[in-house]
GROMACS .gro file of C-alpha atoms in nm:
model
  316
    1UNK     CA    1   4.001  11.513  10.267
    2UNK     CA    2   3.728  11.299  10.416
    3UNK     CA    3   3.377  11.427  10.365
    4UNK     CA    4   3.253  11.568  10.694
    5UNK     CA    5   2.897  11.501  10.796
    6UNK     CA    6   2.775  11.817  10.962
    7UNK     CA    7   2.845  11.738  11.329
    8UNK     CA    8   2.993  12.015  11.542
    9UNK     CA    9   3.275  12.004  11.792
   10UNK     CA   10   3.277  12.204  12.114
   11UNK     CA   11   3.457  12.475  11.915
   12UNK     CA   12   3.179  12.491  11.656
   13UNK     CA   13   3.382  12.317  11.383
   14UNK     CA   14   3.267  12.007  11.191
   15UNK     CA   15   3.366  11.682  11.357
   16UNK     CA   16   3.594  11.473  11.140
   17UNK     CA   17   3.377  11.161  11.123
   18UNK     CA   18   3.320  11.062  10.763
   19UNK     CA   19   3.289  10.744  10.558
   20UNK     CA   20   3.248  10.405  10.717
   21UNK     CA   21   3.585  10.227  10.715
   22UNK     CA   22   3.468   9.875  10.803
   23UNK     CA   23   3.272   9.637  11.024
   24UNK     CA   24   3.482   9.360  11.181
   25UNK     CA   25   3.347   9.005  11.154
   26UNK     CA   26   3.569   8.816  11.400
   27UNK     CA   27   3.603   8.441  11.365
   28UNK     CA   28   3.806   8.142  11.476
   29UNK     CA   29   3.831   8.007  11.119
   30UNK     CA   30   3.943   8.283  10.885
   31UNK     CA   31   3.990   8.070  10.570
   32UNK     CA   32   3.632   7.940  10.600
   33UNK     CA   33   3.492   8.288  10.658
   34UNK     CA   34   3.679   8.440  10.366
   35UNK     CA   35   3.575   8.156  10.136
   36UNK     CA   36   3.212   8.210  10.239
   37UNK     CA   37   3.218   8.580  10.155
   38UNK     CA   38   3.381   8.502   9.821
   39UNK     CA   39   3.142   8.222   9.729
   40UNK     CA   40   2.813   8.373   9.849
   41UNK     CA   41   2.863   8.742   9.770
   42UNK     CA   42   3.150   8.760   9.520
   43UNK     CA   43   3.304   9.034   9.733
   44UNK     CA   44   3.559   9.272   9.582
   45UNK     CA   45   3.913   9.219   9.705
   46UNK     CA   46   4.255   9.362   9.635
   47UNK     CA   47   4.327   9.639   9.882
   48UNK     CA   48   4.407   9.434  10.192
   49UNK     CA   49   4.423   9.057  10.155
   50UNK     CA   50   4.541   8.803  10.414
   51UNK     CA   51   4.724   9.069  10.611
   52UNK     CA   52   4.910   9.005  10.937
   53UNK     CA   53   4.931   9.295  11.183
   54UNK     CA   54   5.205   9.239  11.439
   55UNK     CA   55   5.085   9.510  11.675
   56UNK     CA   56   4.750   9.334  11.719
   57UNK     CA   57   4.864   8.975  11.643
   58UNK     CA   58   4.578   8.929  11.400
   59UNK     CA   59   4.513   8.816  11.043
   60UNK     CA   60   4.251   8.992  10.830
   61UNK     CA   61   4.131   9.099  10.488
   62UNK     CA   62   3.917   9.390  10.373
   63UNK     CA   63   3.638   9.306  10.129
   64UNK     CA   64   3.373   9.519   9.963
   65UNK     CA   65   3.003   9.435   9.936
   66UNK     CA   66   2.836   9.724   9.756
   67UNK     CA   67   2.974  10.042   9.910
   68UNK     CA   68   3.046   9.872  10.243
   69UNK     CA   69   3.376   9.731  10.367
   70UNK     CA   70   3.373   9.421  10.585
   71UNK     CA   71   3.681   9.293  10.767
   72UNK     CA   72   3.693   8.916  10.813
   73UNK     CA   73   3.943   8.881  11.099
   74UNK     CA   74   4.091   8.624  11.334
   75UNK     CA   75   4.357   8.625  11.601
   76UNK     CA   76   4.689   8.500  11.463
   77UNK     CA   77   4.668   8.170  11.650
   78UNK     CA   78   5.013   8.062  11.523
   79UNK     CA   79   5.179   8.358  11.701
   80UNK     CA   80   5.277   8.329  12.065
   81UNK     CA   81   5.080   8.561  12.289
   82UNK     CA   82   4.779   8.608  12.058
   83UNK     CA   83   4.547   8.542  12.352
   84UNK     CA   84   4.686   8.836  12.549
   85UNK     CA   85   4.594   9.092  12.281
   86UNK     CA   86   4.256   9.272  12.276
   87UNK     CA   87   4.128   9.079  11.974
   88UNK     CA   88   4.247   8.751  12.121
   89UNK     CA   89   4.077   8.826  12.453
   90UNK     CA   90   3.757   8.912  12.266
   91UNK     CA   91   3.768   8.582  12.079
   92UNK     CA   92   3.829   8.381  12.394
   93UNK     CA   93   3.528   8.545  12.560
   94UNK     CA   94   3.278   8.578  12.273
   95UNK     CA   95   3.398   8.346  11.998
   96UNK     CA   96   3.274   8.430  11.648
   97UNK     CA   97   3.089   8.761  11.664
   98UNK     CA   98   3.058   9.107  11.516
   99UNK     CA   99   3.333   9.300  11.689
  100UNK     CA  100   3.336   9.674  11.616
  101UNK     CA  101   3.262   9.963  11.380
  102UNK     CA  102   3.531  10.184  11.224
  103UNK     CA  103   3.506  10.519  11.048
  104UNK     CA  104   3.752  10.726  10.851
  105UNK     CA  105   3.846  11.057  11.010
  106UNK     CA  106   4.043  11.368  10.924
  107UNK     CA  107   4.136  11.434  11.286
  108UNK     CA  108   4.162  11.157  11.543
  109UNK     CA  109   4.284  11.418  11.791
  110UNK     CA  110   3.954  11.606  11.787
  111UNK     CA  111   3.758  11.287  11.841
  112UNK     CA  112   3.996  11.189  12.123
  113UNK     CA  113   3.932  11.527  12.284
  114UNK     CA  114   3.555  11.490  12.269
  115UNK     CA  115   3.575  11.140  12.410
  116UNK     CA  116   3.817  11.209  12.695
  117UNK     CA  117   3.629  11.527  12.790
  118UNK     CA  118   3.329  11.303  12.856
  119UNK     CA  119   3.508  11.016  13.030
  120UNK     CA  120   3.537  10.782  12.731
  121UNK     CA  121   3.864  10.591  12.740
  122UNK     CA  122   4.065  10.587  12.417
  123UNK     CA  123   4.330  10.339  12.306
  124UNK     CA  124   4.586  10.302  12.030
  125UNK     CA  125   4.727   9.990  11.863
  126UNK     CA  126   4.777   9.694  12.093
  127UNK     CA  127   4.522   9.811  12.349
  128UNK     CA  128   4.741  10.085  12.497
  129UNK     CA  129   4.547  10.361  12.676
  130UNK     CA  130   4.641  10.705  12.552
  131UNK     CA  131   4.600  11.007  12.779
  132UNK     CA  132   4.775  11.246  12.540
  133UNK     CA  133   4.591  11.397  12.245
  134UNK     CA  134   4.709  11.207  11.935
  135UNK     CA  135   4.808  11.363  11.605
  136UNK     CA  136   4.529  11.410  11.350
  137UNK     CA  137   4.664  11.121  11.140
  138UNK     CA  138   4.644  10.864  11.418
  139UNK     CA  139   4.415  10.564  11.457
  140UNK     CA  140   4.227  10.541  11.786
  141UNK     CA  141   3.982  10.295  11.946
  142UNK     CA  142   3.730  10.355  12.222
  143UNK     CA  143   3.673  10.131  12.523
  144UNK     CA  144   3.370   9.913  12.441
  145UNK     CA  145   3.215   9.966  12.784
  146UNK     CA  146   3.219  10.343  12.728
  147UNK     CA  147   3.071  10.348  12.376
  148UNK     CA  148   2.852  10.032  12.406
  149UNK     CA  149   3.085   9.858  12.161
  150UNK     CA  150   3.435   9.939  12.040
  151UNK     CA  151   3.456  10.217  11.782
  152UNK     CA  152   3.762  10.292  11.572
  153UNK     CA  153   3.852  10.618  11.400
  154UNK     CA  154   4.125  10.598  11.138
  155UNK     CA  155   4.288  10.858  10.916
  156UNK     CA  156   4.336  10.707  10.568
  157UNK     CA  157   4.583  10.972  10.446
  158UNK     CA  158   4.890  10.812  10.295
  159UNK     CA  159   4.761  10.454  10.320
  160UNK     CA  160   4.397  10.373  10.263
  161UNK     CA  161   4.335  10.682  10.051
  162UNK     CA  162   4.557  10.508   9.793
  163UNK     CA  163   4.432  10.153   9.853
  164UNK     CA  164   4.057  10.184   9.920
  165UNK     CA  165   3.881  10.166   9.580
  166UNK     CA  166   3.611  10.400   9.713
  167UNK     CA  167   3.873  10.673   9.771
  168UNK     CA  168   4.150  10.625   9.517
  169UNK     CA  169   3.971  10.724   9.198
  170UNK     CA  170   4.003  10.378   9.043
  171UNK     CA  171   3.648  10.386   8.911
  172UNK     CA  172   3.508  10.134   9.160
  173UNK     CA  173   3.139  10.072   9.091
  174UNK     CA  174   2.950   9.989   9.409
  175UNK     CA  175   2.635   9.929   9.201
  176UNK     CA  176   2.779   9.603   9.059
  177UNK     CA  177   2.579   9.396   9.310
  178UNK     CA  178   2.258   9.581   9.224
  179UNK     CA  179   2.300   9.497   8.859
  180UNK     CA  180   2.481   9.160   8.857
  181UNK     CA  181   2.425   8.967   9.179
  182UNK     CA  182   2.114   8.791   9.315
  183UNK     CA  183   2.148   8.981   9.643
  184UNK     CA  184   2.079   9.318   9.488
  185UNK     CA  185   2.241   9.535   9.753
  186UNK     CA  186   2.393   9.881   9.739
  187UNK     CA  187   2.546   9.812  10.081
  188UNK     CA  188   2.471   9.860  10.448
  189UNK     CA  189   2.132   9.992  10.558
  190UNK     CA  190   2.232  10.012  10.925
  191UNK     CA  191   2.433   9.825  11.185
  192UNK     CA  192   2.294   9.726  11.524
  193UNK     CA  193   2.446   9.780  11.867
  194UNK     CA  194   2.271   9.625  12.165
  195UNK     CA  195   2.236   9.825  12.486
  196UNK     CA  196   2.061   9.790  12.819
  197UNK     CA  197   2.011  10.167  12.840
  198UNK     CA  198   1.879  10.338  12.527
  199UNK     CA  199   1.889  10.682  12.686
  200UNK     CA  200   2.256  10.650  12.777
  201UNK     CA  201   2.347  10.502  12.438
  202UNK     CA  202   2.164  10.779  12.254
  203UNK     CA  203   2.352  11.040  12.457
  204UNK     CA  204   2.687  10.879  12.371
  205UNK     CA  205   2.616  10.866  11.997
  206UNK     CA  206   2.448  11.206  11.966
  207UNK     CA  207   2.553  11.423  12.259
  208UNK     CA  208   2.917  11.313  12.273
  209UNK     CA  209   3.004  11.177  11.929
  210UNK     CA  210   2.782  11.427  11.748
  211UNK     CA  211   2.557  11.190  11.558
  212UNK     CA  212   2.219  11.294  11.422
  213UNK     CA  213   1.907  11.135  11.572
  214UNK     CA  214   1.700  11.011  11.278
  215UNK     CA  215   1.420  10.793  11.407
  216UNK     CA  216   1.276  10.603  11.703
  217UNK     CA  217   1.068  10.287  11.670
  218UNK     CA  218   0.994   9.943  11.805
  219UNK     CA  219   1.013   9.621  11.606
  220UNK     CA  220   0.799   9.315  11.663
  221UNK     CA  221   1.024   9.124  11.423
  222UNK     CA  222   1.345   9.177  11.622
  223UNK     CA  223   1.175   9.225  11.960
  224UNK     CA  224   1.354   9.554  12.026
  225UNK     CA  225   1.304   9.921  12.100
  226UNK     CA  226   1.525  10.110  11.858
  227UNK     CA  227   1.693  10.447  11.810
  228UNK     CA  228   1.855  10.524  11.474
  229UNK     CA  229   2.151  10.763  11.472
  230UNK     CA  230   2.354  10.872  11.171
  231UNK     CA  231   2.724  10.896  11.250
  232UNK     CA  232   2.933  10.998  10.955
  233UNK     CA  233   2.771  10.840  10.651
  234UNK     CA  234   2.642  10.540  10.846
  235UNK     CA  235   2.324  10.462  11.038
  236UNK     CA  236   2.372  10.300  11.377
  237UNK     CA  237   2.070  10.128  11.527
  238UNK     CA  238   2.082  10.132  11.906
  239UNK     CA  239   1.855   9.854  12.033
  240UNK     CA  240   1.721   9.727  12.363
  241UNK     CA  241   1.539   9.391  12.358
  242UNK     CA  242   1.179   9.409  12.482
  243UNK     CA  243   1.091   9.043  12.417
  244UNK     CA  244   1.249   8.715  12.520
  245UNK     CA  245   1.332   8.435  12.276
  246UNK     CA  246   1.481   8.656  12.004
  247UNK     CA  247   1.831   8.665  11.859
  248UNK     CA  248   1.885   9.010  12.008
  249UNK     CA  249   1.765   8.909  12.354
  250UNK     CA  250   1.983   8.597  12.352
  251UNK     CA  251   2.290   8.795  12.243
  252UNK     CA  252   2.245   9.061  12.510
  253UNK     CA  253   2.184   8.797  12.777
  254UNK     CA  254   2.491   8.594  12.678
  255UNK     CA  255   2.734   8.870  12.585
  256UNK     CA  256   2.613   9.201  12.727
  257UNK     CA  257   2.621   9.528  12.534
  258UNK     CA  258   2.784   9.452  12.202
  259UNK     CA  259   2.791   9.502  11.825
  260UNK     CA  260   2.510   9.270  11.724
  261UNK     CA  261   2.406   9.271  11.357
  262UNK     CA  262   2.453   9.410  11.008
  263UNK     CA  263   2.148   9.498  10.797
  264UNK     CA  264   2.199   9.526  10.422
  265UNK     CA  265   1.960   9.705  10.189
  266UNK     CA  266   1.814   9.480   9.916
  267UNK     CA  267   1.566   9.528   9.633
  268UNK     CA  268   1.349   9.217   9.667
  269UNK     CA  269   1.311   9.004   9.980
  270UNK     CA  270   1.160   8.705   9.797
  271UNK     CA  271   1.443   8.695   9.544
  272UNK     CA  272   1.699   8.735   9.823
  273UNK     CA  273   1.546   8.448  10.019
  274UNK     CA  274   1.536   8.227   9.711
  275UNK     CA  275   1.907   8.286   9.653
  276UNK     CA  276   1.992   8.225  10.017
  277UNK     CA  277   1.792   7.900  10.009
  278UNK     CA  278   2.015   7.787   9.722
  279UNK     CA  279   2.320   7.862   9.938
  280UNK     CA  280   2.175   7.681  10.244
  281UNK     CA  281   2.138   8.010  10.430
  282UNK     CA  282   1.828   7.968  10.645
  283UNK     CA  283   1.566   8.231  10.719
  284UNK     CA  284   1.458   8.251  11.083
  285UNK     CA  285   1.181   8.507  11.044
  286UNK     CA  286   1.066   8.791  10.823
  287UNK     CA  287   0.801   9.055  10.777
  288UNK     CA  288   0.702   9.268  10.480
  289UNK     CA  289   1.030   9.459  10.466
  290UNK     CA  290   1.300   9.270  10.659
  291UNK     CA  291   1.436   8.916  10.654
  292UNK     CA  292   1.656   8.774  10.931
  293UNK     CA  293   1.887   8.486  10.847
  294UNK     CA  294   2.006   8.221  11.090
  295UNK     CA  295   2.354   8.305  11.230
  296UNK     CA  296   2.433   7.933  11.227
  297UNK     CA  297   2.422   7.954  10.845
  298UNK     CA  298   2.594   8.295  10.811
  299UNK     CA  299   2.928   8.223  10.974
  300UNK     CA  300   2.810   8.277  11.330
  301UNK     CA  301   2.679   8.636  11.313
  302UNK     CA  302   2.333   8.790  11.265
  303UNK     CA  303   2.253   8.949  10.930
  304UNK     CA  304   1.935   9.127  10.827
  305UNK     CA  305   1.822   9.202  10.472
  306UNK     CA  306   1.580   9.488  10.430
  307UNK     CA  307   1.390   9.688  10.173
  308UNK     CA  308   1.322   9.955  10.435
  309UNK     CA  309   1.506  10.286  10.441
  310UNK     CA  310   1.566  10.455  10.776
  311UNK     CA  311   1.369  10.782  10.761
  312UNK     CA  312   1.606  11.070  10.696
  313UNK     CA  313   1.900  10.835  10.648
  314UNK     CA  314   2.153  10.829  10.364
  315UNK     CA  315   1.958  10.571  10.159
  316UNK     CA  316   1.613  10.727  10.205
   0.00000   0.00000   0.00000
């Protein structure tokens, strides 16, 4: 069973949103991206490597950094028709970018029900709209326009519960990076989704999906107004730019509402920066608790590195 995180369905039962499955880092050069994760972070591999999925015409791996799974992914450019698939269309429009957030679930059908009851479109593999409640063991994806970015909910029973080192009892130690790697990270602090309408986004993630509102704030560093919501075991930062000439403002202007950044918890910003300098990863800006690296030096996507814990969140 997946640990349930206290959210209630319309029937008063816990919603089946549990552990983060993965964040997709979509690229046009998968070998280069995978080599970068290996070389810079010494990511843990072995439960999905260089995998082709015919139903999506994509190539991908799953890698672990602390307790967090990242999915380096690219359309299978060698396969005819890759550009007609959802991931191929995303790549043609946005290029290299964070793509989506996925959680494990015990019951995709319950999540489908909540979504469709509130007008959120839900799809299955290959971008096929489903108007029939799926079985609990299904995998479903939301329409990105309805949930600000695409969200996936996947039941690991019979597949990932045996393969994912965090679930299979293999003794995986997510603290390895804290104790052995210069980027002393336990994993994700939060992941950022850009929106033009914070009120609407907050309603989607709390009122519909059942997330817990943790904190509201504004950041001079990122130039955003922010709402932090815990969904499953993961903090989602919903952000609206309030300043021009920032990474967030440029991303929203160029690409619209979208999955924007991943922020990893670290122990020491100065030590993290020193290591990144040695790897030619440039720092754009920082304050006392958060460092933002240049996407041009981190395989095309924004990363943040922070010593700050979201108040009330799972790492606080």
